[in-house]
Amino acid sequence: MNEFTSNLLSALTLRAGFNSALVCIGAALLGIAAGSVGTYALLRRRSLASDAAGHATLPGLVIVFILLSWLSGDARWVPALMLGAACSAAVGLASVQLIHSRSRLPEDAAIGIVLSVFFGVGIVLMTVAQNLQTGQQAGLAAYLLGSAASMLRNEAQLIAAAAFLLSLVIYALRRPLNLVCFDPDYARVQGLSVQRMDLALNILLLTVVVISLKVVGLVLSVALTIIPAVAARFWTDNTRHMVTVAATLGGAGGYIGAALSSSTENLPTGAVITLTLFSIFLASLLLAPARGVLATLLRHLSFRRRVHRRQGLLALYRGEPIYDGLTLKLLRKAAWIRRDGVATPAGAIAAQRAARDEQLWTLLRKRHSSNKLARQYHQLVPIRHVLSEDALHELERELQARASEDQGQEEDHGRH
Amino acid sequence: MDGIDFLQLSLPPIVIAVLAGVACALPGNFLLLRRQSLIGDAVSHVVLPGVVGAYVLTGAMNTMPMLAGAAVAAVIAVILIELIRRLGKIEPGAAMGVVFTTLFAAGVLWLELSHTSNVHLDVEHVLYGNLESLIWLDAESWRSLADPAALAFLPGQLTRLLYVLAIIVVFLVLGWRALVLGTFDPDFAAGIGARPGLFNILLLIVVALAAVAAFEAVGAVIVVAMFICPPAAARLMTNNLRLQVWLSALIAGIAAVSGYVLASWGPLWLGWPHSVSAAGMIAVMGGVQLALAFAFGRHRQRPTP
């Protein structure tokens, strides 16, 4: 085992020292909070607002940094820096709202404006701070792309505690948030202010961004809220489950990413966590049972086989020749036809059943043309899986009655 | 400061900033109207792994490999975004967010891991460029402006941006009708054979071209700011698209010049013997003009029906 793997293993099992363990746990809690807030943001179509918030933290961060280095010697007092970041991010989000509501500019443009202009202000201030010669500018650079390695113990504790508190707040607010995301109109009827919940969502997003500054960095903080939520979309369609899945994926991504970055040399933690989250996302895209590529492909193939089997049996029943290769293969595999294409006894019975099923379905569709069941017909389920026994018997009786009627008519016709 | 200093040290960065700003602002108008403003943001992040890859492979900042790398990265991004959007039924903004953060992170990590940490390319350079270092020491006097031998030693970024700007202008002039139709009424445009799909892709290519050329010279911040702020400010001032495009170019130019001047000499006027980031200040001036348009523009509200 080389050094990297053993480092990674000890980091993953929280044996790489107290600091590193604290950072990993903090990142995991942060991932949980960000994943769940991100899901609500995704459902409210506000995903990229946190990108604006992330970039908008820079001016406040640097102003507090400059003030601190003037007032005291130590410019790296994290709570004050976080407060500064939160204030300027709040101004940024308020500006997005203001531009969007008080002018004809669309929200995406407002987000882009706030993001770039605030970041520009931050960079100007950063060059000011660099010229102050305090010798602590490296502290600022860590906030751009995150740096778990340079984190002090009390900083890691603060981040873990804040992320934990935030998760609790989100848990407490889950009902109104679910309601607003799922059905805003119903929420309004229930006396819930959608505006107020959107404001709460903004505040939660902002808090995630501010807490994640030291770990993920402000440039990539948006990844922490967006990627787990989008990944969760592939696992489930249910809003409530989606939040849980996103929180889990986000937590796992934060944990593994922080362990990865702390077990190698000084890599930007934000980039490592983002790529870890993306790997999780990619796995979800490919493997998730609900919408994953693999599951979709398997469903498609099985559907195709079902169609071919059914059409083959119907052709057998009608005594028509079958030319399609896949159909022949499937029928042979089920031992419904012999090598020369003649139906086996089992095949004849299956064909009869399929034809009967088809007739029942046709009758059902004729009787309930607007029925949901009738529209599900394309899924090719045997009708007895769909109807209750009574309904099935009734349908069969009707079919029989019609058949004898037809026969009677034919006999009449023959007599004349 | 005498004239020759200005010619050698300040004129090239100012011209480059203006060219970069205008190159981004022109296609930005159509992005704004199509509600795709954040594509400018995404593209400027996405090109990073391509640029880093070209830099690592060739060992130098050459334009053609960098453009090729950026193009590869952009194609990967477009495919990924489409895949996520279709398979997950996810809104385009969020799909874009997943892809551009990931590619940017990949670029940053590649940059750190490749240990090519020369003076030329690092994360700070990526974010806010090195406008101040684009100087023209071969200029001996103002007459050098007409001297081909001296002009050959202009910063390469300047000539490249000139070419890119020329391509963008030609594209806008030739494709104007199709672009306008495709922006306001894609169905009608398709109906009369104006190929809105094709022009959507061409617009994206032009945006990527502007982003890469400008990114190399001035960094990601100006790119994003200039894609969005000048067109947005112009949009608040007029309802006439042609005028809006001209205004956005003017605003981008003003932002570039005033931003550079304020960054270089502003602190001196305040009695502080340093300069601040020109890239950041140019973005700020873009924002200031937007704020003015927001406060006083003639068409800042949606027209009431």
XYZ file of N, CA and C in Angstrom, chain A residues 174-262:
267
model
N -38.618 21.636 7.667
C -38.826 20.796 6.486
C -40.264 20.816 5.986
N -41.243 20.868 6.914
C -42.634 20.809 6.461
C -43.020 21.997 5.591
N -42.861 23.239 6.093
C -43.215 24.371 5.219
C -42.390 24.403 3.930
N -41.115 24.043 4.025
C -40.287 24.071 2.811
C -40.800 23.063 1.784
N -41.098 21.843 2.252
C -41.651 20.824 1.353
C -42.910 21.340 0.678
N -43.765 21.944 1.512
C -45.062 22.390 1.010
C -44.879 23.448 -0.076
N -43.997 24.417 0.204
C -43.786 25.507 -0.745
C -43.177 24.985 -2.047
N -42.272 24.001 -1.922
C -41.632 23.478 -3.129
C -42.591 22.599 -3.915
N -43.403 21.845 -3.193
C -44.249 20.872 -3.855
C -45.448 21.536 -4.505
N -46.081 22.449 -3.766
C -47.299 23.054 -4.287
C -47.480 24.449 -3.684
N -46.874 25.463 -4.291
C -46.916 26.818 -3.737
C -48.344 27.339 -3.565
N -49.226 26.981 -4.498
C -50.602 27.475 -4.390
C -51.289 26.923 -3.156
N -51.110 25.609 -2.961
C -51.715 24.991 -1.787
C -51.126 25.593 -0.512
N -49.806 25.835 -0.545
C -49.150 26.431 0.625
C -49.773 27.783 0.945
N -50.071 28.542 -0.103
C -50.667 29.859 0.088
C -52.047 29.724 0.740
N -52.805 28.754 0.258
C -54.135 28.522 0.814
C -54.030 28.132 2.284
N -52.982 27.393 2.613
C -52.777 26.956 3.993
C -52.306 28.101 4.893
N -52.182 29.301 4.320
C -51.785 30.446 5.133
C -50.291 30.584 5.292
N -49.546 29.922 4.399
C -48.097 29.998 4.485
C -47.629 31.054 3.493
N -46.781 31.972 3.928
C -46.317 33.004 3.014
C -45.177 32.452 2.162
N -45.446 32.303 0.870
C -44.414 31.767 -0.024
C -43.216 32.700 -0.071
N -43.521 34.015 -0.054
C -42.431 34.991 -0.063
C -41.506 34.806 1.135
N -42.162 34.615 2.297
C -41.362 34.487 3.510
C -40.521 33.205 3.459
N -41.115 32.130 2.914
C -40.347 30.888 2.827
C -39.202 31.033 1.833
N -39.421 31.801 0.741
C -38.327 32.033 -0.192
C -37.208 32.825 0.467
N -37.614 33.781 1.288
C -36.610 34.546 2.029
C -35.831 33.615 2.955
N -36.567 32.732 3.648
C -35.909 31.776 4.545
C -34.935 30.901 3.756
N -35.366 30.490 2.566
C -34.510 29.659 1.733
C -33.239 30.414 1.348
N -33.413 31.702 1.004
C -32.243 32.531 0.691
C -31.280 32.592 1.866
N -31.849 32.787 3.065
C -30.996 32.892 4.247
C -30.254 31.568 4.482
N -30.978 30.448 4.286
C -30.331 29.140 4.464
C -29.204 28.963 3.449
N -29.478 29.319 2.191
C -28.449 29.214 1.148
C -27.219 30.030 1.530
N -27.496 31.245 1.977
C -26.417 32.151 2.350
C -25.590 31.573 3.499
N -26.286 30.984 4.470
C -25.572 30.401 5.602
C -24.677 29.258 5.147
N -25.221 28.402 4.261
C -24.400 27.312 3.743
C -23.137 27.862 3.089
N -23.335 28.885 2.243
C -22.201 29.461 1.526
C -21.157 29.979 2.506
N -21.630 30.714 3.538
C -20.690 31.328 4.471
C -19.933 30.264 5.263
N -20.656 29.223 5.699
C -19.970 28.176 6.460
C -18.972 27.432 5.583
N -19.324 27.302 4.294
C -18.472 26.486 3.433
C -17.237 27.235 2.929
N -17.147 28.544 3.226
C -16.052 29.340 2.646
C -14.676 28.749 2.889
N -14.414 28.395 4.129
C -13.068 27.933 4.455
C -12.816 26.530 3.909
N -13.875 25.747 3.780
C -13.709 24.360 3.335
C -13.695 24.268 1.816
N -14.727 24.821 1.188
C -14.878 24.648 -0.257
C -14.384 25.875 -1.018
N -14.427 27.026 -0.386
C -14.026 28.237 -1.082
C -15.205 28.875 -1.778
N -15.116 30.187 -1.999
C -16.310 30.881 -2.484
C -16.573 30.639 -3.959
N -15.534 30.309 -4.720
C -15.748 30.121 -6.160
C -16.565 28.860 -6.425
N -16.326 27.816 -5.633
C -16.978 26.541 -5.894
C -18.058 26.192 -4.883
N -18.402 27.149 -3.987
C -19.373 26.800 -2.945
C -20.709 26.378 -3.567
N -20.996 26.897 -4.764
C -22.268 26.556 -5.411
C -22.342 25.067 -5.735
N -21.192 24.442 -5.962
C -21.182 23.005 -6.293
C -21.789 22.188 -5.158
N -21.523 22.634 -3.921
C -21.971 21.885 -2.747
C -23.496 21.863 -2.651
N -24.147 22.926 -3.097
C -25.610 22.936 -3.022
C -26.247 22.331 -4.266
N -25.588 22.480 -5.394
C -26.233 22.077 -6.647
C -26.044 20.591 -6.957
N -24.828 20.077 -6.836
C -24.560 18.730 -7.366
C -25.326 17.636 -6.617
N -25.313 17.625 -5.255
C -26.070 16.547 -4.587
C -27.554 16.582 -4.952
N -28.125 17.784 -5.065
C -29.555 17.881 -5.379
C -29.843 17.317 -6.760
N -29.017 17.668 -7.737
C -29.244 17.159 -9.092
C -29.024 15.642 -9.124
N -28.024 15.165 -8.370
C -27.785 13.716 -8.323
C -28.993 13.001 -7.725
N -29.581 13.616 -6.678
C -30.725 12.973 -6.012
C -31.914 12.833 -6.945
N -31.997 13.734 -7.914
C -33.097 13.705 -8.874
C -33.136 12.374 -9.627
N -31.977 11.738 -9.762
C -31.937 10.480 -10.501
C -32.388 9.302 -9.646
N -32.454 9.505 -8.333
C -32.823 8.404 -7.442
C -34.309 8.356 -7.173
N -34.962 9.504 -7.137
C -36.369 9.498 -6.746
C -37.117 10.688 -7.330
N -38.429 10.546 -7.445
C -39.269 11.653 -7.890
C -39.969 12.323 -6.722
N -39.902 11.682 -5.567
C -40.614 12.164 -4.400
C -39.811 13.263 -3.711
N -40.450 14.440 -3.521
C -39.726 15.581 -2.963
C -39.044 15.260 -1.644
N -39.838 14.638 -0.737
C -39.279 14.409 0.595
C -38.098 13.443 0.538
N -38.252 12.386 -0.261
C -37.146 11.438 -0.385
C -35.933 12.098 -1.027
N -36.224 13.000 -1.965
C -35.131 13.665 -2.666
C -34.250 14.438 -1.686
N -34.885 15.109 -0.726
C -34.104 15.861 0.256
C -33.199 14.914 1.035
N -33.759 13.781 1.457
C -32.969 12.822 2.228
C -31.804 12.293 1.402
N -32.113 11.909 0.157
C -31.054 11.360 -0.696
C -29.963 12.398 -0.924
N -30.388 13.647 -1.226
C -29.392 14.698 -1.491
C -28.527 14.943 -0.261
N -29.150 14.949 0.930
C -28.382 15.157 2.153
C -27.357 14.038 2.326
N -27.788 12.796 2.065
C -26.879 11.662 2.203
C -25.710 11.779 1.228
N -26.046 12.032 -0.042
C -24.996 12.126 -1.056
C -24.042 13.283 -0.738
N -24.629 14.439 -0.343
C -23.804 15.590 -0.006
C -22.886 15.291 1.162
N -23.438 14.641 2.197
C -22.625 14.278 3.357
C -21.484 13.365 2.969
N -21.790 12.342 2.160
C -20.749 11.406 1.727
C -19.686 12.133 0.913
N -20.133 13.015 0.000
C -19.186 13.747 -0.838
C -18.269 14.633 -0.009
N -18.863 15.356 0.948
C -18.057 16.224 1.798
C -17.032 15.429 2.594
N -17.500 14.320 3.155
C -16.627 13.494 3.995
C -15.463 12.934 3.182
N -15.781 12.259 2.072
C -14.728 11.632 1.267
C -13.806 12.691 0.668
N -14.417 13.788 0.190
C -13.610 14.848 -0.405
C -12.626 15.446 0.592
N -13.102 15.728 1.814
C -12.216 16.308 2.819
C -11.104 15.328 3.177
N -11.452 14.029 3.278
C -10.435 13.022 3.594
C -9.393 12.961 2.483
N -9.876 12.961 1.236
C -8.961 12.923 0.087
C -8.005 14.100 0.119
N -8.556 15.294 0.352
C -7.697 16.466 0.233
C -6.750 16.580 1.422
N -7.157 16.046 2.584
C -6.247 16.170 3.720
C -5.180 15.077 3.706
